[in-house]
Amino acid sequence: MSPKKLRHADPGGAAHPPRMLLVHPGTLPVTAYERLAAELTGVVLDVVDLSADRAYAHAGLDPRTPDPTLEDLADSVARRAASGGAVALLAGWSFGGLVAAVAAERTAPGTPLLLLDTVAPVSDVGAARDEVPRWFADYLGWRAGKPLPPPAGASWAGGLDELYEPALAAGALPPDTSRGGFRMLSRAYTAGLERNFRIAGAARAPRPVRAHLVKPGQGLVPKAPANGWEEFSDDLRVVDCSGDHYSMLTDTASVTTIAAEAMRLAGRE
Amino acid sequence: MQHRNAPEIQRWLVEKIAVRAEMKPADVKTDQYFDEFELDSTEALVLAGELEEWLGFEIPPTALWYYPTIEQLAEHVAEEVAAR
């Protein structure tokens, strides 16, 4: 795995700020965290990009590629944590939060944990699939820089084709993008989600401690107050923010909320 | 399915990447890695889908990782075409 840093921390330097090690599962570019990195004071953001891990990336693109386990991914993150300066908190966006939670449990119990719209491992994958058209619309909306309404009638099985014309009209993709190109994108999006469902479903659920969940109003599962984590954590603090699953990483107000939580957890408020 | 050869596939890729990367086709180096054209992962997937559509058969999206330059991908795809 080749982690990508937005800022660099000098290993072990007492005069240097602690690290916020954040696990990113791909889909959005790592540059999505630039605003968050700029908002943090006294904490350096260090992003581990799971999509740079060939085993993880290819398991979402090629059904012949075996899935890595959640423990494999968590151990890679833990190795990264051990190789740099002090880690003040572990964090993860989306599926990355699940990996961060397992990394904390396996190697750094008691390290504060910040989950950014991470959903607890749930058995009801069917219900999650019903949300996919909205999630994909939110993803395309993030690329366009403006909300893209989910189409009525689009379905997981339907290939999300109904979003093709709205996505081009909104500027989410270049105007000459063909239907075939769009179809590959929607296929990869759903296959990546399926990979994450499989990996999460095959693992024992972590039981986070000292964990905060930042949850956008229009996030992955708006109706679940703690994204299902109440079953696995006794002391989870839920903090609301604006936006959806994707825009939460770049909207000014939600980034301010995330940065404040990170600094609070790192003891830098 | 269209029976394309490696030079045709290479020309198609050069033209597509030139448009996406806002370059002149003559400036697109065929031995340069795809990720050096500053295509993000979404744009790379779209490119793979459009290639698949143009050829008329499925291309695994991982092909861009295993054959990471225009030359290598065109050669590989031409072999796939010939084998069909």
PDB file of N, CA, C and O in Angstrom, chain A residues 3-11 16-19 37 43-47 80 84-85:
ATOM      1  N   PRO A   3       0.631   4.888   0.998  1.00  0.00           N
ATOM      2  CA  PRO A   3      -0.205   5.949   1.549  1.00  0.00           C
ATOM      3  C   PRO A   3       0.141   7.290   0.936  1.00  0.00           C
ATOM      4  O   PRO A   3       1.271   7.530   0.531  1.00  0.00           O
ATOM      5  N   LYS A   4      -0.827   8.146   0.872  1.00  0.00           N
ATOM      6  CA  LYS A   4      -0.599   9.471   0.326  1.00  0.00           C
ATOM      7  C   LYS A   4      -0.790  10.470   1.454  1.00  0.00           C
ATOM      8  O   LYS A   4      -1.771  10.421   2.167  1.00  0.00           O
ATOM      9  N   LYS A   5       0.143  11.338   1.594  1.00  0.00           N
ATOM     10  CA  LYS A   5       0.068  12.319   2.672  1.00  0.00           C
ATOM     11  C   LYS A   5      -0.341  13.666   2.106  1.00  0.00           C
ATOM     12  O   LYS A   5       0.119  14.065   1.050  1.00  0.00           O
ATOM     13  N   LEU A   6      -1.183  14.332   2.847  1.00  0.00           N
ATOM     14  CA  LEU A   6      -1.470  15.706   2.488  1.00  0.00           C
ATOM     15  C   LEU A   6      -0.481  16.625   3.174  1.00  0.00           C
ATOM     16  O   LEU A   6      -0.161  17.677   2.696  1.00  0.00           O
ATOM     17  N   ARG A   7      -0.035  16.211   4.353  1.00  0.00           N
ATOM     18  CA  ARG A   7       1.025  16.935   5.036  1.00  0.00           C
ATOM     19  C   ARG A   7       1.975  15.885   5.586  1.00  0.00           C
ATOM     20  O   ARG A   7       1.603  14.747   5.800  1.00  0.00           O
ATOM     21  N   HIS A   8       3.157  16.289   5.856  1.00  0.00           N
ATOM     22  CA  HIS A   8       4.139  15.345   6.361  1.00  0.00           C
ATOM     23  C   HIS A   8       4.447  15.632   7.826  1.00  0.00           C
ATOM     24  O   HIS A   8       4.583  16.777   8.220  1.00  0.00           O
ATOM     25  N   ALA A   9       4.558  14.579   8.587  1.00  0.00           N
ATOM     26  CA  ALA A   9       4.950  14.713   9.985  1.00  0.00           C
ATOM     27  C   ALA A   9       6.356  14.147  10.151  1.00  0.00           C
ATOM     28  O   ALA A   9       6.663  13.114   9.599  1.00  0.00           O
ATOM     29  N   ASP A  10       7.191  14.838  10.892  1.00  0.00           N
ATOM     30  CA  ASP A  10       8.513  14.297  11.176  1.00  0.00           C
ATOM     31  C   ASP A  10       8.372  13.213  12.239  1.00  0.00           C
ATOM     32  O   ASP A  10       7.793  13.465  13.299  1.00  0.00           O
ATOM     33  N   PRO A  11       8.903  12.016  11.975  1.00  0.00           N
ATOM     34  CA  PRO A  11       8.695  10.921  12.911  1.00  0.00           C
ATOM     35  C   PRO A  11       9.186  11.269  14.310  1.00  0.00           C
ATOM     36  O   PRO A  11      10.330  11.630  14.504  1.00  0.00           O
ATOM     37  N   HIS A  16       6.715  18.538  16.967  1.00  0.00           N
ATOM     38  CA  HIS A  16       5.816  18.470  15.825  1.00  0.00           C
ATOM     39  C   HIS A  16       4.443  17.984  16.249  1.00  0.00           C
ATOM     40  O   HIS A  16       4.308  17.204  17.195  1.00  0.00           O
ATOM     41  N   PRO A  17       3.418  18.426  15.557  1.00  0.00           N
ATOM     42  CA  PRO A  17       2.061  18.051  15.956  1.00  0.00           C
ATOM     43  C   PRO A  17       1.781  16.571  15.712  1.00  0.00           C
ATOM     44  O   PRO A  17       2.413  15.945  14.863  1.00  0.00           O
ATOM     45  N   PRO A  18       0.841  16.031  16.452  1.00  0.00           N
ATOM     46  CA  PRO A  18       0.491  14.622  16.262  1.00  0.00           C
ATOM     47  C   PRO A  18      -0.252  14.423  14.945  1.00  0.00           C
ATOM     48  O   PRO A  18      -0.763  15.368  14.351  1.00  0.00           O
ATOM     49  N   ARG A  19      -0.321  13.164  14.546  1.00  0.00           N
ATOM     50  CA  ARG A  19      -0.982  12.817  13.279  1.00  0.00           C
ATOM     51  C   ARG A  19      -2.427  12.389  13.485  1.00  0.00           C
ATOM     52  O   ARG A  19      -2.747  11.704  14.449  1.00  0.00           O
ATOM     53  N   ALA A  37      -7.493  19.265   5.777  1.00  0.00           N
ATOM     54  CA  ALA A  37      -6.099  19.416   6.194  1.00  0.00           C
ATOM     55  C   ALA A  37      -5.801  20.870   6.556  1.00  0.00           C
ATOM     56  O   ALA A  37      -5.093  21.151   7.526  1.00  0.00           O
ATOM     57  N   VAL A  43      -2.739  19.424  14.422  1.00  0.00           N
ATOM     58  CA  VAL A  43      -2.851  18.015  14.032  1.00  0.00           C
ATOM     59  C   VAL A  43      -2.525  17.909  12.548  1.00  0.00           C
ATOM     60  O   VAL A  43      -3.043  18.689  11.748  1.00  0.00           O
ATOM     61  N   VAL A  44      -1.670  16.985  12.202  1.00  0.00           N
ATOM     62  CA  VAL A  44      -1.312  16.774  10.795  1.00  0.00           C
ATOM     63  C   VAL A  44      -2.176  15.660  10.219  1.00  0.00           C
ATOM     64  O   VAL A  44      -2.321  14.600  10.840  1.00  0.00           O
ATOM     65  N   LEU A  45      -2.749  15.912   9.067  1.00  0.00           N
ATOM     66  CA  LEU A  45      -3.578  14.881   8.425  1.00  0.00           C
ATOM     67  C   LEU A  45      -2.709  14.000   7.527  1.00  0.00           C
ATOM     68  O   LEU A  45      -1.996  14.496   6.656  1.00  0.00           O
ATOM     69  N   ASP A  46      -2.796  12.708   7.756  1.00  0.00           N
ATOM     70  CA  ASP A  46      -2.013  11.736   6.983  1.00  0.00           C
ATOM     71  C   ASP A  46      -3.026  10.717   6.440  1.00  0.00           C
ATOM     72  O   ASP A  46      -3.676  10.012   7.213  1.00  0.00           O
ATOM     73  N   VAL A  47      -3.192  10.693   5.125  1.00  0.00           N
ATOM     74  CA  VAL A  47      -4.252   9.883   4.511  1.00  0.00           C
ATOM     75  C   VAL A  47      -3.679   8.584   3.947  1.00  0.00           C
ATOM     76  O   VAL A  47      -2.719   8.613   3.180  1.00  0.00           O
ATOM     77  N   ARG A  80       1.375   1.311   8.803  1.00  0.00           N
ATOM     78  CA  ARG A  80       1.566   2.711   8.431  1.00  0.00           C
ATOM     79  C   ARG A  80       1.606   3.587   9.695  1.00  0.00           C
ATOM     80  O   ARG A  80       2.426   4.504   9.818  1.00  0.00           O
ATOM     81  N   GLY A  84       5.410   6.202  11.148  1.00  0.00           N
ATOM     82  CA  GLY A  84       5.611   7.647  11.171  1.00  0.00           C
ATOM     83  C   GLY A  84       5.606   8.192  12.586  1.00  0.00           C
ATOM     84  O   GLY A  84       5.926   7.480  13.533  1.00  0.00           O
ATOM     85  N   GLY A  85       5.262   9.454  12.715  1.00  0.00           N
ATOM     86  CA  GLY A  85       5.192  10.073  14.035  1.00  0.00           C
ATOM     87  C   GLY A  85       3.989   9.589  14.822  1.00  0.00           C
ATOM     88  O   GLY A  85       3.226   8.729  14.367  1.00  0.00           O
TER      89      GLY A  85
END
